[in-house]
CSV table of C-alpha atoms and ligand atoms in Angstrom, one decimal:
chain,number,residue,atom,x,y,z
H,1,UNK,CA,0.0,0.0,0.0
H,2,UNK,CA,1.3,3.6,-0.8
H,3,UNK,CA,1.0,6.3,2.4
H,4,UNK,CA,2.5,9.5,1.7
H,5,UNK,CA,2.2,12.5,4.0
H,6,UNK,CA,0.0,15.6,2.6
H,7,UNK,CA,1.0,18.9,4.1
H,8,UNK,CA,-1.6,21.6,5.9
H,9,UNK,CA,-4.2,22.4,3.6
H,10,UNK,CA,-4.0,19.5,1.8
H,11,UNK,CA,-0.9,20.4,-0.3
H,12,UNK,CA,1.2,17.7,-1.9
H,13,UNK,CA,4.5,20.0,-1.9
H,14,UNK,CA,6.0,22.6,0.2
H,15,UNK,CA,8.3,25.7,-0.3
H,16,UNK,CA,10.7,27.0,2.8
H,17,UNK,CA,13.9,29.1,2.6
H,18,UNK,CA,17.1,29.4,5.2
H,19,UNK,CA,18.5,32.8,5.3
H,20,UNK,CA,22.0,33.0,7.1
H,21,UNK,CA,23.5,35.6,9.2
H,22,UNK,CA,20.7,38.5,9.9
H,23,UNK,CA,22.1,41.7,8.0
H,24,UNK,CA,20.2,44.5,7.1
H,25,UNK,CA,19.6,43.3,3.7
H,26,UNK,CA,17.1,41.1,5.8
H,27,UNK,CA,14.7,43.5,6.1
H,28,UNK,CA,13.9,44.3,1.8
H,29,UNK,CA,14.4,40.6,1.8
H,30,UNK,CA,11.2,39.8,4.8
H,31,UNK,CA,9.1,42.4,2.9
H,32,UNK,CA,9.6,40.0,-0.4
H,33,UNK,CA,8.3,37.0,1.1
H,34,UNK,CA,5.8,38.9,3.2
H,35,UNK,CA,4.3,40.2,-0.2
H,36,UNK,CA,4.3,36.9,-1.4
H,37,UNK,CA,2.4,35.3,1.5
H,38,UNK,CA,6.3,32.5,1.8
H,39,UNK,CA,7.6,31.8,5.1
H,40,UNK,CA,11.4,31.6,5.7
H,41,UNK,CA,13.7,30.9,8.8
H,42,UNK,CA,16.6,33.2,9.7
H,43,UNK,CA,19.4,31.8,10.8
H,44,UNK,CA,20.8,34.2,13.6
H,45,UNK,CA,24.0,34.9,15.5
H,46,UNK,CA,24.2,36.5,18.5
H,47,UNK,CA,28.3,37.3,19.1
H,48,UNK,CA,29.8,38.3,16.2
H,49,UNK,CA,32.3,41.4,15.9
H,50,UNK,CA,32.5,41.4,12.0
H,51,UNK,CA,32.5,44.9,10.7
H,52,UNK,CA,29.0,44.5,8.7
H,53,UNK,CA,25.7,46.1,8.8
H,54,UNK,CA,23.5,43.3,11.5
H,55,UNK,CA,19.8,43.8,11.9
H,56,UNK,CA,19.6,44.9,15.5
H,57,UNK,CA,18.5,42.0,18.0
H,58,UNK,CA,15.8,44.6,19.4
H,59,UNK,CA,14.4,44.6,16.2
H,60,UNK,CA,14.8,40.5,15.7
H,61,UNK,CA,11.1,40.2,17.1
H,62,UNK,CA,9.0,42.8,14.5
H,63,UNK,CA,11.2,42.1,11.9
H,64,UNK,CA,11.0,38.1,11.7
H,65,UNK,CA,8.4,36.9,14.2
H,66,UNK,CA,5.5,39.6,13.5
H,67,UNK,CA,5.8,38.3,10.0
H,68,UNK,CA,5.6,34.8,10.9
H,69,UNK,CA,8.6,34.0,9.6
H,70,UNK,CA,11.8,31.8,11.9
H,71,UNK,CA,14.4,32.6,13.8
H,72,UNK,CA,17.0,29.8,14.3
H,73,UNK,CA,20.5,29.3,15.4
H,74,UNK,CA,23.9,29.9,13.4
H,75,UNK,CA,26.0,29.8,16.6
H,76,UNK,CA,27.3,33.1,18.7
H,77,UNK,CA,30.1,33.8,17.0
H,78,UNK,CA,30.2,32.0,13.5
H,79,UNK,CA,33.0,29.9,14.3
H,80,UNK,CA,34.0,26.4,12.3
H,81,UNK,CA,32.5,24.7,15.1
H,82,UNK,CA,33.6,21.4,14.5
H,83,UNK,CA,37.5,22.4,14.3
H,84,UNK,CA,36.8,23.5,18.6
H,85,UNK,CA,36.8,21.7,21.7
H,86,UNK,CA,33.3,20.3,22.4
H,87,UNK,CA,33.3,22.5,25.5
H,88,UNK,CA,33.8,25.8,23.4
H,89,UNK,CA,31.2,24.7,21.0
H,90,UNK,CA,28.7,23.8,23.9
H,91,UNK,CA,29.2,27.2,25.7
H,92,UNK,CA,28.8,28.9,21.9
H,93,UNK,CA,25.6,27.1,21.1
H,94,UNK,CA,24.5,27.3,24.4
H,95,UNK,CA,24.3,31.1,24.4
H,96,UNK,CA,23.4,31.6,20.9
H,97,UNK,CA,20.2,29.4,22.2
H,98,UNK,CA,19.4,31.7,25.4
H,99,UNK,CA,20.1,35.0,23.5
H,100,UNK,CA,17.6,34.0,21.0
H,101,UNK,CA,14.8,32.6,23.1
H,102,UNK,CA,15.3,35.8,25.3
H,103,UNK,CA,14.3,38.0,22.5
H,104,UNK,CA,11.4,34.9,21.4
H,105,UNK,CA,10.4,33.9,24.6
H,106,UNK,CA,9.8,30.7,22.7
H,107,UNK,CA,12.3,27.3,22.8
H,108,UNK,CA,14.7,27.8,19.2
H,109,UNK,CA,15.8,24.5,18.5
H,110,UNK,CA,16.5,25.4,14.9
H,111,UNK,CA,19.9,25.6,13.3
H,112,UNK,CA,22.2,26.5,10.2
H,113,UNK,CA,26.0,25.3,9.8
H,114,UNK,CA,28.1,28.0,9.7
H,115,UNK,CA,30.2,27.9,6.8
H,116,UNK,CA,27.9,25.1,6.0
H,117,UNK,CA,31.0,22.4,8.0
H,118,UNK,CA,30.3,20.5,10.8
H,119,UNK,CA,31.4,16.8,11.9
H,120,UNK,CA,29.4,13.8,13.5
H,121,UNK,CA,31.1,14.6,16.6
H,122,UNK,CA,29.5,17.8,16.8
H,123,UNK,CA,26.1,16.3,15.7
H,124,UNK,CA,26.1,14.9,18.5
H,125,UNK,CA,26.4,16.9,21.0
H,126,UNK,CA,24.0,19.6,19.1
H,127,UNK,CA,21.3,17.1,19.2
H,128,UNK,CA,22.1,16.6,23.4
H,129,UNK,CA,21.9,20.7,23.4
H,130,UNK,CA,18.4,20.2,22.1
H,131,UNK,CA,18.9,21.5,18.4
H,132,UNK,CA,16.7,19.2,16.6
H,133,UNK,CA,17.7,20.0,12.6
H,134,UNK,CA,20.4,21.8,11.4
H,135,UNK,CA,21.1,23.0,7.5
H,136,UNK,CA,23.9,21.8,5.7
H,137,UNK,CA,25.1,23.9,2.2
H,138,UNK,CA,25.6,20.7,0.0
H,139,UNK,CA,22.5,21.4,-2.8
H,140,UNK,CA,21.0,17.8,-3.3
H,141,UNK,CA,18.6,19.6,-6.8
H,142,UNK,CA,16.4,17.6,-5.5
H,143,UNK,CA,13.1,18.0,-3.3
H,144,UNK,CA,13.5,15.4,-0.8
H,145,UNK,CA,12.7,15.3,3.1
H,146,UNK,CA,15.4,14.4,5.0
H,147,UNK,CA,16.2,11.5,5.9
H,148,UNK,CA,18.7,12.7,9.0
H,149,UNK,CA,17.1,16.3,10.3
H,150,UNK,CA,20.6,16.9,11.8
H,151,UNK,CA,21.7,16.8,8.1
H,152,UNK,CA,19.1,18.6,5.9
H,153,UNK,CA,20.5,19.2,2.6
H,154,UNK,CA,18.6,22.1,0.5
H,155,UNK,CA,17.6,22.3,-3.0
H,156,UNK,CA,20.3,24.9,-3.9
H,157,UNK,CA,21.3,28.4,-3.1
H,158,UNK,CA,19.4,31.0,-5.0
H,159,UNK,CA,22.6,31.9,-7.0
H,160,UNK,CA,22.3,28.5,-8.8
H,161,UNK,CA,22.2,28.9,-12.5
H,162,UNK,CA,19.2,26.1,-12.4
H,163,UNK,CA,17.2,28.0,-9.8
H,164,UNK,CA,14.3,28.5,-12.3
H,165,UNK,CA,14.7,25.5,-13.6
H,166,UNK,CA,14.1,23.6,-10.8
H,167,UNK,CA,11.4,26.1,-9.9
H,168,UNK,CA,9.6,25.2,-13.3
H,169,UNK,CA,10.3,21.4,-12.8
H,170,UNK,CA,9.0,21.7,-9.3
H,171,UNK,CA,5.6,23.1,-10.5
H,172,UNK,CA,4.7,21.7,-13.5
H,173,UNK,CA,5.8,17.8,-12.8
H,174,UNK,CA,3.8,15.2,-11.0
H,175,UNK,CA,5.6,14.9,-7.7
H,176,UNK,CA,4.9,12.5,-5.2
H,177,UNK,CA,3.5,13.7,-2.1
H,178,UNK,CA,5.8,15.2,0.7
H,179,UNK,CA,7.8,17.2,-1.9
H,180,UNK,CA,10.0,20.0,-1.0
H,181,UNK,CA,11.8,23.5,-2.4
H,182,UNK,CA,14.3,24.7,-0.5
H,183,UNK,CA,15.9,27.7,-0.9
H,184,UNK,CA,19.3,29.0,0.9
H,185,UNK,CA,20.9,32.0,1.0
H,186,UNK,CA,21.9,35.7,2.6
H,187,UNK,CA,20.0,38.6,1.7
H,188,UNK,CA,23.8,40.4,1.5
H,189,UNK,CA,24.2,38.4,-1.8
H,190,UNK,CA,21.5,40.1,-3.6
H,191,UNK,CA,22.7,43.8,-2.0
H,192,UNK,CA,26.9,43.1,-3.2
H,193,UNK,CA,25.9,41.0,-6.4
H,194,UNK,CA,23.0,43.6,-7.3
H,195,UNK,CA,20.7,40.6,-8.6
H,196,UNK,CA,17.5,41.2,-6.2
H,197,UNK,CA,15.5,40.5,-9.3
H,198,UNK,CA,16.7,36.9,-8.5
H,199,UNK,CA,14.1,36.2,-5.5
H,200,UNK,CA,11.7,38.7,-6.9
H,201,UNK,CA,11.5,37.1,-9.9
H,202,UNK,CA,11.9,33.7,-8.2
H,203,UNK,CA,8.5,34.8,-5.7
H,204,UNK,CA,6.1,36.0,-8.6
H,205,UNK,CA,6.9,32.3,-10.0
H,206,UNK,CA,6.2,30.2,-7.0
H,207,UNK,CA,3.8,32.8,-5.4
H,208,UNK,CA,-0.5,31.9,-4.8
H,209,UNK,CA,-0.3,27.7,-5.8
H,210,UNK,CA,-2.9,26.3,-4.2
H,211,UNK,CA,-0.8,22.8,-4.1
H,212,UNK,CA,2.0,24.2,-1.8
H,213,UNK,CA,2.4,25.3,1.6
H,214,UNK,CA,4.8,27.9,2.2
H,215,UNK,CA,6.6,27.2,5.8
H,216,UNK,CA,9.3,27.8,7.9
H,217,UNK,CA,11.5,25.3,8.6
H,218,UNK,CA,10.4,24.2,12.0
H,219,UNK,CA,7.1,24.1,10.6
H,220,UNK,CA,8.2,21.2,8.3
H,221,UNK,CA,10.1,19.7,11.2
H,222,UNK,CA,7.5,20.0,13.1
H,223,UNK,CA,4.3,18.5,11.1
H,224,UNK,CA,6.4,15.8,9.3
H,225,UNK,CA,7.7,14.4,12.7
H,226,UNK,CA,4.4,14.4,13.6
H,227,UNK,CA,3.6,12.2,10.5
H,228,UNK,CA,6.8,9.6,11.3
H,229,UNK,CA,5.3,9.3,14.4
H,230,UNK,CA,2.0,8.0,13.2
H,231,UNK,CA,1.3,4.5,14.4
H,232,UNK,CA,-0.1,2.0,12.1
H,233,UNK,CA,-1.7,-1.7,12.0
H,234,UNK,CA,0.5,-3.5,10.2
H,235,UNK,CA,-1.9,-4.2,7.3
H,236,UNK,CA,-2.4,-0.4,7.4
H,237,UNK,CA,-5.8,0.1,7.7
H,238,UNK,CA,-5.7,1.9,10.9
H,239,UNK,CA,-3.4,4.6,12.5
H,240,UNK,CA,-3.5,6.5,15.5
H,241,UNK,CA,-2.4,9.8,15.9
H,242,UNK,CA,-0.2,10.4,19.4
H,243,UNK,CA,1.1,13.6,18.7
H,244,UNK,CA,-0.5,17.4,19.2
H,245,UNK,CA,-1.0,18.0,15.3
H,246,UNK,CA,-3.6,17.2,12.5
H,247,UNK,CA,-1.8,15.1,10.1
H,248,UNK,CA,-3.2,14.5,6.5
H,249,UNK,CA,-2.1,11.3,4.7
H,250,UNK,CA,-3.0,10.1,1.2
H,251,UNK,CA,-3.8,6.6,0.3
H,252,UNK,CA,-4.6,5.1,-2.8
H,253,UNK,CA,-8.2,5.0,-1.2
H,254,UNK,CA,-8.1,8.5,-0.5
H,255,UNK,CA,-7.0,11.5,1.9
H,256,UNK,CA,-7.6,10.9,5.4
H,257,UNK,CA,-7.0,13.6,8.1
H,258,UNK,CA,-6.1,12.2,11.2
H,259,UNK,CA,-6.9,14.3,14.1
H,260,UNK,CA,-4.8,14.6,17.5
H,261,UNK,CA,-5.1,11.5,19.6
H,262,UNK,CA,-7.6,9.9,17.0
H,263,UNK,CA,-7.5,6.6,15.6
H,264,UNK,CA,-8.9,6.7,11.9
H,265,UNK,CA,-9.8,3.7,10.1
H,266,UNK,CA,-8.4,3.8,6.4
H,267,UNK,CA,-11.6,2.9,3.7
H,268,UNK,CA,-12.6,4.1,0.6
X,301,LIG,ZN1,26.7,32.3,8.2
């Protein structure tokens, strides 16, 4: 029997972008989306001393939150993490954590690689400081979930000469259900390279489908965990739903939506 997850709404594909290190260039780049009606997650630090133009944390919460958009981790300072003694990248993940979720008030378990390196070592000890995914920068062109959350590879970055094409193959082909676009970046690239007609252009095109859900990327995290966690019969003709969210699944004898704490019996 084929399952696949739907998302919210119904949608059999999904579009999220990952936007790295929180510069000004932020702000044109939140009113794109927002315009657009796309979610995105910012990937934030909280200790760095480079010499750029940073979105000021008192602003993080109007600027991302109001608009529904993400703010996740990218470490204090923007070291190569896995080149440091576990204990120095502990304390630096550690406070990048409690900076953030002073300004949220809300748990950030969210992260981004910086410099897109990391090693299995420090997997492991991010997942025991509670992050639960964590953005690599190696492009798979493809739309697949991941399979380790600690390891999720995007699409591309919006500077890939395919960008549109994958954007046209994405829309127009049959996927199957539980397909994914995503997007990474830094709103500084469009500002030094002067190409913001890339994710303008990019927006208009993906912008209003009916078929996608636009989310950040704890919001995918989130609802697909919530799918891996369903429970089935082994014939798979019922499934209970243990965790807090809806979940809507498609079967070859139909779309079921199985509630929170529901069992749901699987007929046409
Ligand atoms: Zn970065």
């Amino acid at each position: 029997m084929i399952l696949y997850p739907l998302f919210p709404g119904g949608c059999d594909r999904c579009l999220t972008f990952s936007y790295d290190d929180g510069q000004i260039f932020d702000k044109r780049l939140v009113k794109i989306f927002n315009d657009h009606g796309m979610k995105a997650t910012f990937n934030l630090n909280t200790r760095v001393d480079f010499n750029e133009p940073f979105v000021p944390q008192e602003e993080y919460r109007e600027l991302y939150l109001e608009n529904g958009h993400e703010i996740a981790c990218h470490t204090a300072c923007h070291p190569f993490m896995e080149r440091m003694p576990l204990e120095a990248m502990l304390e630096d993940i550690q406070e990048n954590r409690k900076v953030l979720e002073a300004i949220t008030g809300a748990p950030v378990k969210g992260m981004a690689y910086p410099f897109g390196t990391y090693s299995q070592e420090e997997i492991r000890l991010l997942r025991a400081a509670g992050i639960v995914y964590s953005r690599t920068v190696a492009a798979t062109n493809g739309f697949h979930l991941p399979e380790d959350w600690m390891e999720w590879h995007p699409t591309c970055h919006h500077h890939e000469e395919n960008l549109f094409e994958l954007a046209e193959s994405f829309l127009k082909n049959r996927w199957p259900e539980g397909t994914v676009f995503y997007v990474w970046g830094h709103s500084f690239n469009f500002e030094r390279e002067n190409n913001w007609d890339i994710i303008e252009r990019f927006s208009d095109q993906m912008a209003c489908k009916p078929n996608i859900w636009y989310a950040t990327n704890m919001e995918i995290y989130q609802y697909i965990s919530a799918y891996r966690a369903l429970q089935f019969t082994q014939d798979c003709s019922s499934v209970y739903n243990p965790s807090a969210l809806c979940v809507l699944i498609r079967t070859a004898a139909g779309d079921f939506e199985i509630a929170p704490g529901k069992l749901v019996r699987l007929h046409s």
